[in-house]
Coordinates of N, CA, C and O in Angstrom, one line a residue:
X1 N -7.2 3.8 28.7 CA -6.7 4.7 27.5 C -7.5 3.9 26.2 O -8.1 3.4 26.3
X2 N -7.1 5.0 25.1 CA -8.5 4.5 24.1 C -8.0 3.4 23.4 O -8.6 3.3 22.7
X3 N -6.3 3.1 23.3 CA -6.4 2.1 22.7 C -5.6 0.7 23.9 O -4.9 0.9 24.2
X4 N -6.8 0.1 24.0 CA -6.6 -0.9 24.7 C -5.7 -2.0 24.3 O -5.3 -2.4 23.3
X5 N -5.4 -2.9 25.1 CA -4.4 -4.1 25.0 C -5.0 -4.9 23.8 O -4.5 -5.3 22.8
X6 N -6.3 -5.0 24.3 CA -7.1 -6.3 23.0 C -7.0 -5.6 21.9 O -7.1 -5.9 20.7
X7 N -7.7 -3.9 21.7 CA -7.8 -3.1 20.4 C -6.1 -3.4 19.9 O -6.5 -3.5 18.2
X8 N -5.3 -2.7 20.4 CA -4.0 -3.4 19.9 C -3.6 -4.6 19.1 O -3.1 -4.6 17.7
X9 N -3.9 -5.3 20.1 CA -3.7 -6.7 19.4 C -4.5 -7.2 18.3 O -4.0 -7.9 17.1
X10 N -5.8 -6.9 18.1 CA -6.7 -6.6 16.9 C -6.5 -6.1 15.7 O -6.3 -6.5 14.5
X11 N -5.6 -5.3 15.9 CA -5.2 -4.1 14.9 C -3.4 -5.2 14.0 O -3.5 -5.0 13.1
X12 N -3.0 -5.4 15.4 CA -1.7 -6.1 14.8 C -2.2 -7.8 14.0 O -1.5 -8.2 13.0
X13 N -3.5 -8.2 14.8 CA -3.5 -9.5 13.9 C -3.9 -9.2 12.4 O -4.1 -10.2 11.8
X14 N -4.6 -7.9 12.8 CA -5.5 -7.7 10.9 C -3.8 -7.5 10.0 O -4.1 -8.0 8.9
X15 N -3.2 -6.7 10.8 CA -2.1 -6.4 9.5 C -0.8 -6.7 9.9 O -0.3 -6.8 8.6
X16 N -0.3 -7.5 10.2 CA 0.4 -7.9 10.9 C 0.7 -9.3 10.8 O 1.7 -9.9 10.7
X17 N -0.9 -10.3 10.4 CA -0.8 -11.8 10.6 C -0.7 -12.1 11.6 O -1.2 -13.5 11.9
X18 N -0.4 -11.7 12.7 CA -0.2 -12.2 14.1 C -0.2 -11.1 15.0 O 0.4 -9.9 15.3
X19 N -0.8 -11.6 16.3 CA -1.3 -10.9 17.3 C 0.0 -10.4 18.1 O 0.2 -8.7 18.4
X20 N 1.0 -10.8 18.1 CA 2.5 -10.8 18.9 C 3.3 -10.4 17.9 O 4.4 -9.9 18.2
X21 N 3.1 -10.2 16.8 CA 4.0 -9.3 15.9 C 3.8 -8.0 15.5 O 3.5 -7.0 15.0
X22 N 4.5 -7.5 16.7 CA 4.0 -5.8 16.9 C 5.1 -4.9 16.6 O 5.3 -3.5 16.2
X23 N 6.2 -6.0 15.9 CA 7.4 -5.1 15.3 C 7.1 -4.7 13.8 O 8.2 -4.2 13.1
X24 N 6.2 -5.5 13.1 CA 6.2 -5.4 12.3 C 5.6 -4.3 11.0 O 5.1 -3.4 11.8
X25 N 6.3 -3.6 10.2 CA 6.1 -2.3 9.8 C 4.7 -2.0 9.4 O 3.8 -1.0 9.6
X26 N 3.8 -3.1 9.0 CA 2.3 -3.0 8.6 C 1.6 -2.9 9.9 O 0.6 -1.5 9.6
X27 N 1.9 -3.3 10.8 CA 1.0 -3.2 12.0 C 1.4 -1.6 12.7 O 0.5 -1.4 13.3
X28 N 2.5 -1.6 12.7 CA 2.5 0.0 13.6 C 2.2 1.1 12.4 O 1.8 1.9 13.4
X29 N 2.3 0.8 11.0 CA 1.3 2.0 10.2 C 0.0 2.0 10.9 O -0.6 3.1 11.1
X30 N -0.5 0.5 10.9 CA -2.3 0.5 11.0 C -2.2 1.3 12.5 O -3.2 2.3 12.7
X31 N -1.5 0.9 13.2 CA -1.4 1.8 14.8 C -1.2 2.9 14.9 O -2.2 3.6 15.3
X32 N -0.7 3.5 14.1 CA -0.2 4.9 13.7 C -1.2 5.7 13.1 O -2.0 6.6 13.8
X33 N -2.0 5.2 12.2 CA -3.1 5.6 11.4 C -4.5 5.6 12.4 O -5.0 6.7 12.5
X34 N -4.5 4.7 13.4 CA -5.6 4.5 14.3 C -5.5 5.8 15.0 O -6.4 6.9 15.6
X35 N -4.0 6.2 15.8 CA -3.7 7.0 16.8 C -4.0 8.2 16.3 O -4.4 9.5 16.9
X36 N -3.4 8.4 14.9 CA -3.6 9.9 14.3 C -5.1 10.2 14.0 O -5.4 11.4 14.3
X37 N -6.1 9.5 13.7 CA -7.5 9.5 13.7 C -8.1 10.0 14.8 O -8.8 11.0 14.9
X38 N -7.5 9.4 16.1 CA -8.2 9.8 17.3 C -7.6 11.2 17.6 O -8.2 11.8 17.9
X39 N -6.4 11.6 17.5 CA -5.8 12.8 17.9 C -6.8 14.1 17.0 O -6.7 15.0 17.3
X40 N -6.6 13.3 15.6 CA -7.2 14.8 15.0 C -9.2 14.8 15.3 O -8.9 15.9 15.3
X41 N -9.4 14.1 15.3 CA -10.7 14.3 16.2 C -10.7 15.2 17.8 O -11.5 15.9 18.0
X42 N -9.8 14.5 18.7 CA -9.1 15.4 19.4 C -8.9 17.2 19.2 O -9.4 17.9 20.1
X43 N -8.4 17.3 18.2 CA -7.7 18.8 17.9 C -9.0 19.3 17.7 O -9.0 21.0 17.2
X44 N -9.8 18.8 16.4 CA -11.4 19.4 16.2 C -12.1 19.8 17.3 O -12.6 20.8 17.1
X45 N -12.0 19.7 18.5 CA -12.6 20.3 19.5 C -11.8 21.0 20.4 O -12.4 21.8 21.3
X46 N -10.8 20.6 20.4 CA -9.6 21.6 21.1 C -8.4 22.1 20.1 O -7.5 21.9 20.0
X47 N -8.7 23.3 19.6 CA -8.0 24.0 18.8 C -6.7 24.3 19.3 O -5.8 24.4 18.3
X48 N -6.9 24.9 20.4 CA -5.6 25.3 20.8 C -4.6 24.5 22.0 O -3.7 24.8 22.5
X49 N -5.0 23.0 21.3 CA -4.1 22.0 22.3 C -2.6 21.9 21.6 O -2.6 21.0 20.6
X50 N -2.0 22.8 22.0 CA -0.6 22.8 20.9 C 0.3 21.6 21.4 O 1.0 20.9 20.3
X51 N 0.1 21.0 22.4 CA 1.0 19.9 22.7 C 0.5 19.0 22.1 O 1.3 18.0 21.4
X52 N -0.6 18.7 21.8 CA -1.5 17.5 20.9 C -0.9 17.4 19.8 O -0.6 16.8 18.8
X53 N -1.1 19.1 19.1 CA -0.7 19.4 17.9 C 0.9 18.3 17.5 O 0.9 18.5 16.3
X54 N 1.4 19.2 18.3 CA 3.1 18.8 17.9 C 3.2 17.2 18.0 O 4.1 16.6 17.5
X55 N 2.6 16.5 18.8 CA 2.6 15.0 18.8 C 2.0 13.9 17.8 O 2.3 13.7 17.1
X56 N 1.1 14.8 17.2 CA 0.4 14.7 15.9 C 1.3 14.5 15.0 O 1.5 13.9 13.9
X57 N 1.5 15.7 14.6 CA 2.9 15.9 13.7 C 4.0 15.3 13.6 O 4.6 14.5 12.7
X58 N 4.5 14.9 15.0 CA 5.7 13.8 14.7 C 5.4 12.0 14.6 O 6.1 11.7 14.0
X59 N 4.2 12.1 15.1 CA 3.4 11.1 14.5 C 3.3 10.7 12.9 O 3.5 9.8 13.1
X60 N 2.7 11.9 12.3 CA 2.6 11.6 11.0 C 4.2 11.4 10.6 O 4.0 10.6 9.5
X61 N 5.0 11.8 10.9 CA 6.3 11.7 10.4 C 6.8 10.4 10.6 O 7.6 9.9 9.8
X62 N 6.6 9.5 11.5 CA 6.9 8.3 11.9 C 6.4 7.6 11.0 O 6.7 6.4 10.6
X63 N 4.7 7.5 10.8 CA 4.2 6.9 10.0 C 4.8 7.1 8.5 O 4.9 6.1 7.7
X64 N 5.0 8.3 8.2 CA 5.6 8.8 6.6 C 7.4 7.7 6.7 O 7.1 7.3 5.7
X65 N 7.9 8.0 7.9 CA 9.0 7.2 7.4 C 9.0 5.5 7.6 O 9.4 5.0 6.7
X66 N 8.0 5.3 8.0 CA 8.0 3.6 7.9 C 7.3 3.3 6.6 O 7.5 2.2 5.9
X67 N 6.5 4.1 5.8 CA 6.1 3.9 5.2 C 6.5 4.1 3.5 O 7.0 3.3 2.6
X68 N 7.8 4.6 4.1 CA 9.0 5.3 3.2 C 9.9 4.0 3.1 O 10.2 3.6 1.9
X69 N 10.0 3.4 4.2 CA 10.6 2.2 4.2 C 10.1 0.6 3.9 O 10.9 0.0 2.9
X70 N 8.7 0.7 3.7 CA 8.2 0.0 3.1 C 8.4 -0.1 1.5 O 8.2 -1.2 1.1
X71 N 8.0 1.1 1.3 CA 8.2 1.6 -0.3 C 9.6 0.7 -0.3 O 9.7 0.4 -2.0
X72 N 10.6 1.2 -0.1 CA 11.8 0.9 -0.6 C 12.0 -0.7 -0.1 O 13.0 -1.3 -1.3
X73 N 11.7 -1.5 0.4 CA 11.7 -2.5 1.0 C 11.1 -3.4 0.3 O 11.6 -4.4 -0.5
X74 N 9.6 -3.2 0.1 CA 9.0 -4.3 -1.1 C 7.7 -3.6 -1.0 O 6.9 -3.1 0.1
X75 N 7.8 -3.2 -2.5 CA 6.7 -2.4 -2.9 C 5.3 -2.9 -2.8 O 4.2 -1.9 -2.8
X76 N 5.5 -4.0 -3.0 CA 4.1 -4.8 -2.7 C 3.4 -5.0 -1.4 O 1.9 -4.7 -1.0
X77 N 4.0 -4.9 -0.4 CA 3.6 -4.8 1.0 C 3.2 -3.3 1.2 O 1.8 -3.3 1.8
X78 N 3.7 -2.6 0.6 CA 3.4 -1.0 0.8 C 2.3 -0.6 0.1 O 1.5 -0.2 0.8
X79 N 2.1 -1.2 -1.1 CA 1.0 -1.0 -1.9 C -0.1 -1.6 -1.0 O -1.7 -1.3 -1.2
X80 N -0.4 -2.9 -0.5 CA -1.5 -3.3 0.3 C -1.6 -2.4 1.6 O -2.6 -2.6 1.8
X81 N -0.8 -2.1 2.2 CA -1.1 -1.3 3.1 C -1.4 -0.1 3.4 O -2.6 0.3 3.8
X82 N -1.5 0.5 2.1 CA -2.0 1.8 1.7 C -3.4 1.8 1.5 O -4.2 2.1 1.7
X83 N -3.6 0.3 0.4 CA -4.7 0.5 0.3 C -5.7 -0.1 1.3 O -6.8 -0.2 1.3
X84 N -5.6 -0.9 2.2 CA -6.3 -1.2 3.4 C -6.6 -0.4 4.3 O -7.5 -0.6 5.1
X85 N -5.7 0.7 4.2 CA -6.1 1.8 5.6 C -6.7 3.1 4.6 O -6.7 3.8 5.5
X86 N -6.6 3.0 3.3 CA -7.5 3.9 2.6 C -6.3 5.5 2.5 O -6.7 6.3 2.7
X87 N -5.1 5.2 2.6 CA -4.2 6.1 2.3 C -3.8 6.6 1.2 O -3.7 5.6 0.1
X88 N -2.9 7.8 0.8 CA -2.8 8.4 -0.3 C -1.6 7.6 -0.6 O -0.7 7.8 0.2
X89 N -0.9 7.4 -1.6 CA 0.3 7.0 -2.3 C 1.3 8.4 -1.9 O 0.8 9.1 -3.2
X90 N 2.0 8.7 -1.3 CA 2.7 10.1 -1.3 C 4.3 10.2 -1.3 O 5.1 10.8 -1.7
X91 N 4.5 8.9 -1.2 CA 6.0 8.6 -1.7 C 6.1 8.3 -2.9 O 5.7 7.4 -3.7
X92 N 6.9 9.2 -3.6 CA 7.6 8.9 -4.9 C 9.1 8.5 -4.9 O 9.7 8.6 -4.4

């Protein structure tokens, strides 16, 4: 698989503060962002892969929901995550 255990552990260590803290919203948003980037690249070469397109849309929705949760829970953590990942501030 394109996301090995070691790669996921590195993502969680960087964004969640600890490699075993897989439940943190920041770590999950970072993991979703990496998966979205991978699926976007796949869809550029496979335009008619509608199953992947649907899973990409669901993943974007999950990431948006987590970002909305972070926005309402702790605005400083939200701003730190979108700045670190280079995402737009879409939650108002």
